[in-house]
Each structure stands twice: as structure tokens, then as C-alpha cells.
Tab-separated table of C-alpha atoms in Angstrom:
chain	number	residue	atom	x	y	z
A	1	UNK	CA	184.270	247.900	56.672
A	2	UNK	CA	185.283	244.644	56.197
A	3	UNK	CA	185.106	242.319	58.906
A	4	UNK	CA	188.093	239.451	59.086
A	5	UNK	CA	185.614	236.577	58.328
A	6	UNK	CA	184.692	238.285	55.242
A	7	UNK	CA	188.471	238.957	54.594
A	8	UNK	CA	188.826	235.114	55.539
A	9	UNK	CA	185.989	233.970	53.176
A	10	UNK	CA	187.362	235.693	50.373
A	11	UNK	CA	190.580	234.401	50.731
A	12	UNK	CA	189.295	230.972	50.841
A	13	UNK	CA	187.295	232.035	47.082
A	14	UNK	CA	190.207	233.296	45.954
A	15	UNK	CA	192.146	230.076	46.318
A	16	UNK	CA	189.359	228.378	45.043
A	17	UNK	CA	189.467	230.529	42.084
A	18	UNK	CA	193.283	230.004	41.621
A	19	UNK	CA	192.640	225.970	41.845
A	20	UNK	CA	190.466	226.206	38.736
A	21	UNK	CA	192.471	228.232	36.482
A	22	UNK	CA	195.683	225.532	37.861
A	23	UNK	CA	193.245	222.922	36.636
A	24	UNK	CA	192.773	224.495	33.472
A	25	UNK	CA	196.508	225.472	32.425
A	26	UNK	CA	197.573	221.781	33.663
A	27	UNK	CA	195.209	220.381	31.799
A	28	UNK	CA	197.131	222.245	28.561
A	29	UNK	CA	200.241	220.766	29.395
A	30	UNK	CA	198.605	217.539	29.534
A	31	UNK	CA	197.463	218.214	26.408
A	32	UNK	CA	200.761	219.674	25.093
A	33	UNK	CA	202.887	216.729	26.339
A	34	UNK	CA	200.253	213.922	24.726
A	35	UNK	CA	199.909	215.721	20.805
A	36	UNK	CA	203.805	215.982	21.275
A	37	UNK	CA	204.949	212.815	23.061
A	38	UNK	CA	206.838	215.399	25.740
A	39	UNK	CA	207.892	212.981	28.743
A	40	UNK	CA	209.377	216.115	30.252
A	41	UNK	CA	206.118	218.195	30.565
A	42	UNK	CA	203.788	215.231	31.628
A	43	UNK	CA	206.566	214.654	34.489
A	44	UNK	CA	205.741	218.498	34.836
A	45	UNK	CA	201.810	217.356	34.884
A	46	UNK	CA	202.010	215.326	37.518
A	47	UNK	CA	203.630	217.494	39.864
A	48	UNK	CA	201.511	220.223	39.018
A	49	UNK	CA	198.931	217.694	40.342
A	50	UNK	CA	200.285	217.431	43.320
A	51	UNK	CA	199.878	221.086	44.356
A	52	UNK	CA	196.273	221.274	43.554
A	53	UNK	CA	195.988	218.315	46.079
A	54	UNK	CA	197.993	220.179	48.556
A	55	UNK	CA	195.648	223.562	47.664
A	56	UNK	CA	193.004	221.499	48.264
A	57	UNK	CA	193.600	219.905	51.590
A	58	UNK	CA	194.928	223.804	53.027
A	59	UNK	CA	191.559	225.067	51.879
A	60	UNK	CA	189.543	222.075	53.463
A	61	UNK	CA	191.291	222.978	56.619
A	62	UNK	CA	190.883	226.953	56.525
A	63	UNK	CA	187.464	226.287	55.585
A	64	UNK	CA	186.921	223.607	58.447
A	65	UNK	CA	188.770	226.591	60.688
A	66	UNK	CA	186.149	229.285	59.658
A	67	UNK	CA	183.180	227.314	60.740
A	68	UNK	CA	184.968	226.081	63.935
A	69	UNK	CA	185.521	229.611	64.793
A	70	UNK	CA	183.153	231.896	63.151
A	71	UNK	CA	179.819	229.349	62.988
A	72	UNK	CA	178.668	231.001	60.280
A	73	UNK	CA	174.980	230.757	58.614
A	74	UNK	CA	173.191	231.755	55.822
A	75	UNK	CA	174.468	232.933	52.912
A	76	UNK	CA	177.921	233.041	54.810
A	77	UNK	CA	177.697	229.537	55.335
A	78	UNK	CA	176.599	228.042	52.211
A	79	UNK	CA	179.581	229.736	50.647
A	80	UNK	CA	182.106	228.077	52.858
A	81	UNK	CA	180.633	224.912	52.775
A	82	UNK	CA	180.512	225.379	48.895
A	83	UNK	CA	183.661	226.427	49.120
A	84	UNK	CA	184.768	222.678	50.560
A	85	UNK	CA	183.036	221.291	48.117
A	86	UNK	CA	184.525	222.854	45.027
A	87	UNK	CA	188.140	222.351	46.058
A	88	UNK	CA	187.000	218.664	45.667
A	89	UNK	CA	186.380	219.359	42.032
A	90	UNK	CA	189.266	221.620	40.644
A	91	UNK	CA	191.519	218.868	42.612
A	92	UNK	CA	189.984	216.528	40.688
A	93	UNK	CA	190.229	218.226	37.471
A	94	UNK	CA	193.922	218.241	38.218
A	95	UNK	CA	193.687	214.661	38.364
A	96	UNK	CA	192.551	214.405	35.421
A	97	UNK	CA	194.958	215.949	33.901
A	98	UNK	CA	197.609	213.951	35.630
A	99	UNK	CA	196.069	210.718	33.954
A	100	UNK	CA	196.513	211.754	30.371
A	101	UNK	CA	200.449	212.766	31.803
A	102	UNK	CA	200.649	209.093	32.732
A	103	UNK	CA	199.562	207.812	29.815
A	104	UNK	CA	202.034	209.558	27.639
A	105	UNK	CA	204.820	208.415	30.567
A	106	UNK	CA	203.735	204.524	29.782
A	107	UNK	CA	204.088	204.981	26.333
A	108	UNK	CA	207.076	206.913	26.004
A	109	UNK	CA	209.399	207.413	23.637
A	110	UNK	CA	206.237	206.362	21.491
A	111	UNK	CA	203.269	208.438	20.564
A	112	UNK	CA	200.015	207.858	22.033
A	113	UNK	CA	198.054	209.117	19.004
A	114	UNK	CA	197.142	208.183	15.578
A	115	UNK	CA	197.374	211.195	13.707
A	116	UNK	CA	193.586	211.170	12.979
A	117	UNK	CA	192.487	212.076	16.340
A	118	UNK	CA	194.923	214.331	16.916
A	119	UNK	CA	192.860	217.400	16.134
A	120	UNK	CA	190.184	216.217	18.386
A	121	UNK	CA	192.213	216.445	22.083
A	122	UNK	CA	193.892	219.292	20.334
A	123	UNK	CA	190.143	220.985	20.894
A	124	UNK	CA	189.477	219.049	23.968
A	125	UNK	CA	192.486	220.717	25.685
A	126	UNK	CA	191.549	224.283	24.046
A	127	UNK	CA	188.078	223.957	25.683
A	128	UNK	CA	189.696	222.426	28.781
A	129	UNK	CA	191.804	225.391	29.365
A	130	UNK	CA	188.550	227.575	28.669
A	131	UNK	CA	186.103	225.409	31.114
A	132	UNK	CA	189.196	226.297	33.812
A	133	UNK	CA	189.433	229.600	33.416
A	134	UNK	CA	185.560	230.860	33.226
A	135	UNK	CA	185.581	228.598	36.584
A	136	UNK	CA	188.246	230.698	37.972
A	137	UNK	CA	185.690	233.814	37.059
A	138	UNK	CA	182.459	232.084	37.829
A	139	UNK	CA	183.906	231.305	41.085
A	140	UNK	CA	184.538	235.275	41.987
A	141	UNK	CA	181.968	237.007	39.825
A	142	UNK	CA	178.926	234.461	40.320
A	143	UNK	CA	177.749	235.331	37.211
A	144	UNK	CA	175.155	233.490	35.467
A	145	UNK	CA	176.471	233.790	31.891
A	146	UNK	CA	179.698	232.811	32.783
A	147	UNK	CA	178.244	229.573	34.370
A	148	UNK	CA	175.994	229.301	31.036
A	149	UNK	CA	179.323	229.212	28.831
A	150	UNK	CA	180.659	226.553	31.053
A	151	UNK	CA	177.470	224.551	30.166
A	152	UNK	CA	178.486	225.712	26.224
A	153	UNK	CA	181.739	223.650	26.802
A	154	UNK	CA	180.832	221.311	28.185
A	155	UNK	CA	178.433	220.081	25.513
A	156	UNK	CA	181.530	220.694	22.927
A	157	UNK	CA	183.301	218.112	24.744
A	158	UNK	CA	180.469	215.750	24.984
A	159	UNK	CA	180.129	216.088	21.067
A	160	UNK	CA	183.989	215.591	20.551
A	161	UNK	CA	183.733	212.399	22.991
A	162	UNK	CA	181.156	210.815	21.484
A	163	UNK	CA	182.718	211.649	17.777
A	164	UNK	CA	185.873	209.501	19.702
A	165	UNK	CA	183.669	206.467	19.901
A	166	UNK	CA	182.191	206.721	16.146
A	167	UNK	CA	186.228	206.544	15.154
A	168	UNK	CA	186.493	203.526	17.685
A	169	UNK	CA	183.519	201.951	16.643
A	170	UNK	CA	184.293	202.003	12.532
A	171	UNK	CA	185.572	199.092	11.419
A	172	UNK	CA	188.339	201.221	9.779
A	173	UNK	CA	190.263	201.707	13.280
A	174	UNK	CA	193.236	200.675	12.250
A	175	UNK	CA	195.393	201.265	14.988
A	176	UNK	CA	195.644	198.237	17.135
A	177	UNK	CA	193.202	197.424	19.813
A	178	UNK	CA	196.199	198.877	22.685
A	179	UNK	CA	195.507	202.778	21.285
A	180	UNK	CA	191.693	202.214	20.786
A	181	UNK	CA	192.284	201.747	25.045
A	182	UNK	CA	194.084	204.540	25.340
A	183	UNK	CA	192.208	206.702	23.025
A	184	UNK	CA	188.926	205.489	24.703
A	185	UNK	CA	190.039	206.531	28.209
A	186	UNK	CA	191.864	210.203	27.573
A	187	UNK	CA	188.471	211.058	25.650
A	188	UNK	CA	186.555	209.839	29.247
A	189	UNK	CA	189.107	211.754	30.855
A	190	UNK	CA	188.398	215.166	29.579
A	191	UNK	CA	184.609	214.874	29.617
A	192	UNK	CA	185.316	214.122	33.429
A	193	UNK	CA	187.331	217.226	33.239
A	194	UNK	CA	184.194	218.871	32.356
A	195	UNK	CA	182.067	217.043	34.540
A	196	UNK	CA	183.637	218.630	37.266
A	197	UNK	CA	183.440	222.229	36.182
A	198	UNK	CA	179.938	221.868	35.262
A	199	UNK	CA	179.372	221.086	38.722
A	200	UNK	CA	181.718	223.744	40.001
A	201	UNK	CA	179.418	226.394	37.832
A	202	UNK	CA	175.945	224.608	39.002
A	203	UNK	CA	176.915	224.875	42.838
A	204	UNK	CA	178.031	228.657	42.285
A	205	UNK	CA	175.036	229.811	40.765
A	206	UNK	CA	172.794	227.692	42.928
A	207	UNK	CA	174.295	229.721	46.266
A	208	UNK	CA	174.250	232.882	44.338
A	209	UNK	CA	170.869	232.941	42.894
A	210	UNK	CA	169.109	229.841	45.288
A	211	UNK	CA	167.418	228.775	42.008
A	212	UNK	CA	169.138	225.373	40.364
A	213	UNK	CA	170.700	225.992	37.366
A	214	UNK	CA	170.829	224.013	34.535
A	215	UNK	CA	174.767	224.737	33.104
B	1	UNK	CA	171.255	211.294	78.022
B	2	UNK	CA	172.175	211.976	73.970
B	3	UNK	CA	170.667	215.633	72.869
B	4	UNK	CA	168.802	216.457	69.969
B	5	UNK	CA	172.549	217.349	68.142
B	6	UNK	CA	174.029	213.794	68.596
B	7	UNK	CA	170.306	212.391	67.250
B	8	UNK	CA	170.642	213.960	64.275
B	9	UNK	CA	174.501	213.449	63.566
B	10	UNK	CA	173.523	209.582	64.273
B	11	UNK	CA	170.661	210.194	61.916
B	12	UNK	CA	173.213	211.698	59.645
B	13	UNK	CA	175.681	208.845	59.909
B	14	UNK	CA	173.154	206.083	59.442
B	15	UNK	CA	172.068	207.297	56.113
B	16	UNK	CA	175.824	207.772	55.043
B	17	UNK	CA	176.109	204.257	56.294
B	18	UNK	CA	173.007	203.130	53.957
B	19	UNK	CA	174.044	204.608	51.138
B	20	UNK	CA	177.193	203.022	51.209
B	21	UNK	CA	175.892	199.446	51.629
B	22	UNK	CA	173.589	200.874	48.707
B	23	UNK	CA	176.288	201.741	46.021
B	24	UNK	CA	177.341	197.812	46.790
B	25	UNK	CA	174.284	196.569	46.015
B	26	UNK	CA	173.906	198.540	43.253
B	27	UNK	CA	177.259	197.745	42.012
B	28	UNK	CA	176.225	193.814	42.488
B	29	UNK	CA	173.353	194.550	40.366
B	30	UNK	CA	175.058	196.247	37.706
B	31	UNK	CA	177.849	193.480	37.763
B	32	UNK	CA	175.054	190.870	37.217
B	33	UNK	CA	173.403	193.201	34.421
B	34	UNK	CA	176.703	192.723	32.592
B	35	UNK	CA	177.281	189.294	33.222
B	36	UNK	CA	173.894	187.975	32.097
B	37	UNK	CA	173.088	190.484	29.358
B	38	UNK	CA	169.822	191.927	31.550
B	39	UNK	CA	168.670	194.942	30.348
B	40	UNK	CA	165.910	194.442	32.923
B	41	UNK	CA	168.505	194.198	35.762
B	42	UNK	CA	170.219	197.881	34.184
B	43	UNK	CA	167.408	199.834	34.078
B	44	UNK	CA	167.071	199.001	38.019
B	45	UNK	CA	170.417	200.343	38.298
B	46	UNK	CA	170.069	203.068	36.785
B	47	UNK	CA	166.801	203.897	38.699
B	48	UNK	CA	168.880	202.964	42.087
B	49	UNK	CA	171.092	205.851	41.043
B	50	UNK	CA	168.594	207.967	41.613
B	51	UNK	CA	167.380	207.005	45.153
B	52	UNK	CA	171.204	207.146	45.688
B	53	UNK	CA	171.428	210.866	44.002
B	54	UNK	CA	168.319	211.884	46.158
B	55	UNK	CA	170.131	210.387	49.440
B	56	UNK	CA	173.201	212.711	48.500
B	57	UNK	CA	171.405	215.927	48.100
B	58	UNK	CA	168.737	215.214	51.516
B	59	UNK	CA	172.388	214.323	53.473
B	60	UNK	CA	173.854	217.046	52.555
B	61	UNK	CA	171.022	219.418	53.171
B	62	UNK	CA	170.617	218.022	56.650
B	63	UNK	CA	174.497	218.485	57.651
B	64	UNK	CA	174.001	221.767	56.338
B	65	UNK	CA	171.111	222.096	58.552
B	66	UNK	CA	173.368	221.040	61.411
B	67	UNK	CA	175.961	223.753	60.526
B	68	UNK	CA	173.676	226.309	60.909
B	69	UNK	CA	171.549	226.078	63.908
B	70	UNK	CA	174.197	223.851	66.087
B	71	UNK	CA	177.391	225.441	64.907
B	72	UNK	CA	179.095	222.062	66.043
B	73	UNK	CA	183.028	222.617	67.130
B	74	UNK	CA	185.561	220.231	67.173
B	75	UNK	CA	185.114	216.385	66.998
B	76	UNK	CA	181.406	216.868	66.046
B	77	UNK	CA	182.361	219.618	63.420
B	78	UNK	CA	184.467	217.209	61.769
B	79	UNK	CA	181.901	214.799	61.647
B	80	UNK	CA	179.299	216.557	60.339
B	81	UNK	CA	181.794	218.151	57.602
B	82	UNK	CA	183.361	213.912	56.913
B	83	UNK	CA	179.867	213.316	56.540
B	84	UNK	CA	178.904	215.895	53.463
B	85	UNK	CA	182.203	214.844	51.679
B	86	UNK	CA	181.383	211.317	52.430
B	87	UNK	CA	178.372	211.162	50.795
B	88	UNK	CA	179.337	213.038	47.780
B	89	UNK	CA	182.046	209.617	46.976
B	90	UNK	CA	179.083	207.018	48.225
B	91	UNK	CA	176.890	209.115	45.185
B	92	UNK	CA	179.649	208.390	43.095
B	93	UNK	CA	180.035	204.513	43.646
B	94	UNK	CA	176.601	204.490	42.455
B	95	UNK	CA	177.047	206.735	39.781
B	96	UNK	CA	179.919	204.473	38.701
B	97	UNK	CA	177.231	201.519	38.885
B	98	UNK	CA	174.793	203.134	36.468
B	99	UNK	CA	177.985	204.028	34.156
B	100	UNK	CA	178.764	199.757	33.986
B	101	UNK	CA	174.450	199.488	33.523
B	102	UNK	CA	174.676	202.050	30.725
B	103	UNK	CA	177.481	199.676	28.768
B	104	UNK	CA	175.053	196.638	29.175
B	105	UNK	CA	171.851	198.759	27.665
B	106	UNK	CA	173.912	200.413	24.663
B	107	UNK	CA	174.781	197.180	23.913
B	108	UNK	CA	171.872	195.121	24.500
B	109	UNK	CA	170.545	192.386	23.261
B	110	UNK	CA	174.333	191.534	22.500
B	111	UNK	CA	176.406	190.521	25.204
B	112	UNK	CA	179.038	193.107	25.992
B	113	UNK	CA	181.736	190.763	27.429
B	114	UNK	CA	183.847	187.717	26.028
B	115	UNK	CA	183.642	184.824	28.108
B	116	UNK	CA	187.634	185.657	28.368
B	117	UNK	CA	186.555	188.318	31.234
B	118	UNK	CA	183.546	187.001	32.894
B	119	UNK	CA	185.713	185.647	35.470
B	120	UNK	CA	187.710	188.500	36.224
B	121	UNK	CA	184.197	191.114	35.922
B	122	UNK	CA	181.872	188.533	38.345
B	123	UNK	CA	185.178	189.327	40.658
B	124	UNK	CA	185.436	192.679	40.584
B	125	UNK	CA	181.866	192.726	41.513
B	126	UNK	CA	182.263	190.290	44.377
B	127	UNK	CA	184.579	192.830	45.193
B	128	UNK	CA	182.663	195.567	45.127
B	129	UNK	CA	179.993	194.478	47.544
B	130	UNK	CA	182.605	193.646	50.197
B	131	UNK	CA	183.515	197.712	49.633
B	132	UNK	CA	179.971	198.733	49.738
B	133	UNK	CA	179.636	196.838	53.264
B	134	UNK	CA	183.469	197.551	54.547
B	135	UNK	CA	182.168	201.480	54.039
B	136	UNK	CA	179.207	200.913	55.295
B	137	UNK	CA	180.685	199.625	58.580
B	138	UNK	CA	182.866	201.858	59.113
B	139	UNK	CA	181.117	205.041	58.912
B	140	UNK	CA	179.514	203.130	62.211
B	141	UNK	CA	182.555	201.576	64.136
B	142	UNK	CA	185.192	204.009	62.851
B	143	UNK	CA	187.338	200.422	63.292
B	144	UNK	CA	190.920	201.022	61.382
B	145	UNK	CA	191.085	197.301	61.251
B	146	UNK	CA	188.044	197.598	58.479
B	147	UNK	CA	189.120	200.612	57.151
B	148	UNK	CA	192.163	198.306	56.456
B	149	UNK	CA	189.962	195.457	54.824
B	150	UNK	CA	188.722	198.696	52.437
B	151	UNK	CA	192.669	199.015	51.454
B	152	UNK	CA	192.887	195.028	50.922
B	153	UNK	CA	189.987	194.923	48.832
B	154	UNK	CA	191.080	198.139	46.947
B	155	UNK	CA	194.365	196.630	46.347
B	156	UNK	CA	192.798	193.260	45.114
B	157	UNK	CA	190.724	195.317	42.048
B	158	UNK	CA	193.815	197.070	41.063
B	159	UNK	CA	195.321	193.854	40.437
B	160	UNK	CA	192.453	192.810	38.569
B	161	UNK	CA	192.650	195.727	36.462
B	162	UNK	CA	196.127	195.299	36.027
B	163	UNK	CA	195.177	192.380	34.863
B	164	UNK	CA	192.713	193.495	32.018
B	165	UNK	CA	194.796	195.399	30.475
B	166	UNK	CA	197.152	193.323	30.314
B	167	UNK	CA	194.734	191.088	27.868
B	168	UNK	CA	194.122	194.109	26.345
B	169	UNK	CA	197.049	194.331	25.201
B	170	UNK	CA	197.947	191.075	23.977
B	171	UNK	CA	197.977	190.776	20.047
B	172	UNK	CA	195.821	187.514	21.069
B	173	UNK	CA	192.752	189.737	21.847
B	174	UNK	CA	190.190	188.663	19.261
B	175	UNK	CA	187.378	190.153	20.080
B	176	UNK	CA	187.260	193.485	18.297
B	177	UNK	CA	188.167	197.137	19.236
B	178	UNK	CA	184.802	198.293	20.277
B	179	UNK	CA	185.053	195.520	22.902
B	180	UNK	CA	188.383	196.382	23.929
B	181	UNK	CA	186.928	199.442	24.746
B	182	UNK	CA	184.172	198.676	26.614
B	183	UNK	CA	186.505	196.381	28.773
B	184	UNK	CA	188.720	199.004	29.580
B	185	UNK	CA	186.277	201.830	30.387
B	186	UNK	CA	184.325	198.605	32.855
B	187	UNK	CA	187.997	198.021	34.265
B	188	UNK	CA	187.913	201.755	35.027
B	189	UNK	CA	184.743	202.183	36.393
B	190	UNK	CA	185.365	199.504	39.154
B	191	UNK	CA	188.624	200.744	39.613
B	192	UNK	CA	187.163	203.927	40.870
B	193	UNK	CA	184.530	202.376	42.575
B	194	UNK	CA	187.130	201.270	44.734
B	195	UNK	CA	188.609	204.574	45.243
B	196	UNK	CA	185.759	206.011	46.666
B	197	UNK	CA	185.261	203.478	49.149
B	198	UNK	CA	188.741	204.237	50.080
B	199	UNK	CA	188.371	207.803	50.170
B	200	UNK	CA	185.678	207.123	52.679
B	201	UNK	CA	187.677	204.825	55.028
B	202	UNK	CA	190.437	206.708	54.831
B	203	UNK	CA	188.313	210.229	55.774
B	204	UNK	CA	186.331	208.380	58.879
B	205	UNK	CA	189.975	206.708	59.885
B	206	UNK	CA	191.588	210.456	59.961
B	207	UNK	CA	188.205	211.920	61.735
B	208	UNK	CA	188.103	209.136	64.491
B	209	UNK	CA	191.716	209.325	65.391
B	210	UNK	CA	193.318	212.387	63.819
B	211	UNK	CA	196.238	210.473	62.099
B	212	UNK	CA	196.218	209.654	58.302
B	213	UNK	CA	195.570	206.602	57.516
B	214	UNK	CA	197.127	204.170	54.897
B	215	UNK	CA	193.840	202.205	53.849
């Protein structure tokens, strides 16, 4: 039999879980309204943003309510204390996403992107949406290889971001120094992105397993 | 007569207080790195990271220590829960710092900044110690008046920011795309700086009275 903390505690996972795949599908429409120029959908964005903050703060609290009331230890207590912590992360993830939406907003009507790195946030925001949703999973299943794949992704984006900076760095940019900017900071913004699930899938395992693990 | 509890969450707030005049003094280094070219100067940064990265994870292990054999309630629960967030965005200010020492070493032995910026950069990091210290105060006096100095300050490298990109964006900007690009990711890094160190005033401003605060 379940006992209401345990009901409480999974609740509190469960939202957790919910925040990351949020994080993940906003992070697509980010994507969708930058390779499109879509000032509707980053509007969309940016909302969306705003109720993984509000997620986020209504899990802080439940979780500050479980150890007011049921002073939990152990195992119990590094969850909800991980818990905290991870909201942190799939919040900011949603940020994230919300930046790119802003900087399609400032440059509406025109495109942010050259055509030649297109295909590269195109990827970024497939692997974003895939870094979100094995969160979501790691998150309830605390499964190692799920944790391991987010560590996979990761590295993808790491090899797309620094392929960004070769393109910057070539003396053929010729785009103008204003989209090199802009280019340069939605490529930091997605390795952030993963950043923050990388961390999500390190703290996870750690509690699960107590050994560090090296996503 | 103070019990062991209140020893260790004044334990716990001290080092929280530490690290945050820390991150400024890391930040100062890193701003002089850039400045002056000092690949010396970097590397120190980047091993202050560390000891601030170490700080973080001994903090947080403590508070969690606190959790479990005190199970705190209330006022001192919220504390000891400000505290393990808090330290997380002090880590950050110095991760931040090692990001702006990175710039300087990838570049090194050129000079990553036209004397155009200097001004604005050796600003931002006069800023930046001010932070480190406002935060570090105020994890101690929980004083909204400088909590509200955090807010001015904050406000102060926005502008400066602003202000970057704005000669960013000017067709007069001669000095190349790659350098555009390291400006703007710098810009950014402080930027965020500052956020944290708002974050934190903000947090302590909430815990102490239980209103939001507008830092």
C-alpha cells in the first residue's frame, strides 16, 4: 500500500517529468518559428515559457511542503530535494527556448538565417526535442541507458556548435557581422539547452544508483 | 544560547556568503584576463572555478545533511532549502567567469577585444564585483535596501549590453565577424552574471520577509 507521501512524491516526479518533455516540444516551436520566420509561434514560445516557470515555482512549493510536513530522509529525501533541483533545469530549458522566440520577434518580418546554417538548428531542434523527452523518461524510469543517450545528444550538439563557429570563423561568412551575433548566440543557446538536461540525467542517476555518472 | 542547528545553518550561510564574494573576484579576474591579454591571469580563473564548483557540491551536501537529521520547519526550512538553490547560481557566476577566461585563452597571444570595448568590458567588470559583494552581503543582512543595490547594478549591465550590441550592429564595426562574436557571447556572459546575483537577492529578499521582491 501506498502511503500519501509516496503518492505525494510521485506526483511531484511526475510534474517534473511533464516539465521536461514541455521543454523539449517548446524548444521545437522555437525551432519551427526561427527556420520559418513564424512571429506567431515564437509569441506562442514565449508563453509556453511562462508555464514552465509557473510549473516550476508550484513544484518548489509542494516540494518545500513535503519536507515541512513529512521530514523525509534517505532515499526519500534525496529525491525531493532532487526533485527542487531539476525543476530549476527544465525551467531553464524553457528559457532557452524562449530566447531563440525573441530573437526571431526582433527580427521580424526578416529571417534570422542564412540559408547555410539552416540545416544545422534544423538538427539542433530534432535533438532538442529528443534530449526533452528521454528526460521526461529518465526522470520516471531512472534508467541508466536512457541517461547514457542523453550524454549521446548532448555531444551531437556540442559537435553541431562548434561546426557553428568554423562557419563564423571562415573568412567566407558573408552575412553581415549582425547574423554572425545572432547565429553565434542561438547555437550557445541550444548547447545550454543541453547543458541542462545533461545535468537533469547526471542528478537522476546519481540518486538512483549513488555512483556519479558520467552522461 | 544558539544550538548546534542554527551553528550549522550560520556555517551554511557563511560559505554561501563566500562564494558569492568569490564569483566577484573571480569575475574581476577574468575581466582583467580579457583586458590585458593574460593567459596567466585565465588559467587562475579557470582553476578558481573549481574551488567554486567544490564549494557548491560540499554546500549542498551539508544542507542536505541538515534536512535529514534536523528536519528544519518553517523559517529555518526555507533557509536551508534558499541556501542549496543559492549556491547552485553563486557556482554559476563563476562558471560564467571561466566562460569570459576561456575567450581570452582560445585567443591568446592575440588580444580578443578592440580598444572600441575596453571601456564598456573594464565596466561591466567593475560591475560585477559590486554584485559579487551586494550577494555576498545579503545572504548575511537579508537588507532589501542591498538586495535593491543588486537590481541597480543589474539594471546598469543591461544597459551596457544594450549598448554592445548596439555597436554590433553598426555597419561601422570593423573589426571582423569572429570578433563580433566573441563580443556578443562576453556581453552575454556578464549579462547573466548579473542574473544570478539577482536571483540570489531576490530568493534571500522573499525568504527574510515572505513578499516578492522587485530587485
Amino acid at each position: 500500500m501506498r502511503t500519501v507521501f509516496h503518492e505525494q512524491l510521485h506526483s511531484l516526479t511526475v510534474t517534473l517529468s511533464r516539465m521536461c518533455g514541455l521543454a523539449g516540444l517548446v524548444m521545437e516551436r522555437a525551432t519551427d518559428a526561427l527556420l520559418h520566420g513564424d512571429l506567431q509561434l515564437a509569441e506562442q514560445v514565449i508563453a509556453d515559457y511562462e508555464e514552465l516557470a509557473q510549473m516550476r515555482s508550484d513544484a518548489e512549493e509542494a516540494a518545500f511542503v513535503l519536507l515541512a510536513l513529512q521530514a523525509p530522509v534517505a532515499g526519500d529525501l534525496r529525491i525531493v530535494v532532487g526533485c527542487m533541483q531539476n525543476v530549476a533545469d527544465a525551467e531553464r530549458m524553457g528559457g532557452l527556448a524562449r530566447h531563440v522566440a525573441e530573437i526571431v520577434r526582433r527580427r521580424h518580418p526578416d529571417r534570422t538565417l542564412p540559408t547555410q546554417v539552416n540545416g544545422v538548428f534544423a538538427e539542433m531542434g530534432r535533438i532538442a526535442v529528443d534530449l526533452g523527452n528521454s528526460a521526461k523518461e529518465v526522470v520516471l524510469s531512472r534508467d541508466p541507458e536512457q541517461a547514457a543517450q542523453i550524454g549521446r545528444d548532448d555531444a551531437e550538439i556540442d559537435r553541431l556548435h562548434q561546426h557553428l563557429f568554423t562557419l563564423l570563423k571562415d573568412d567566407g561568412w558573408g552575412h553581415g557581422v549582425g547574423t554572425a551575433v545572432d547565429v553565434a548566440l542561438l547555437g550557445r543557446f541550444y548547447e545550454r539547452f543541453a547543458d541542462h538536461a545533461v545535468e537533469i540525467g547526471r542528478r537522476v542517476i546519481f540518486q538512483a544508483t549513488g555512483e556519479p555518472f558520467d552522461a
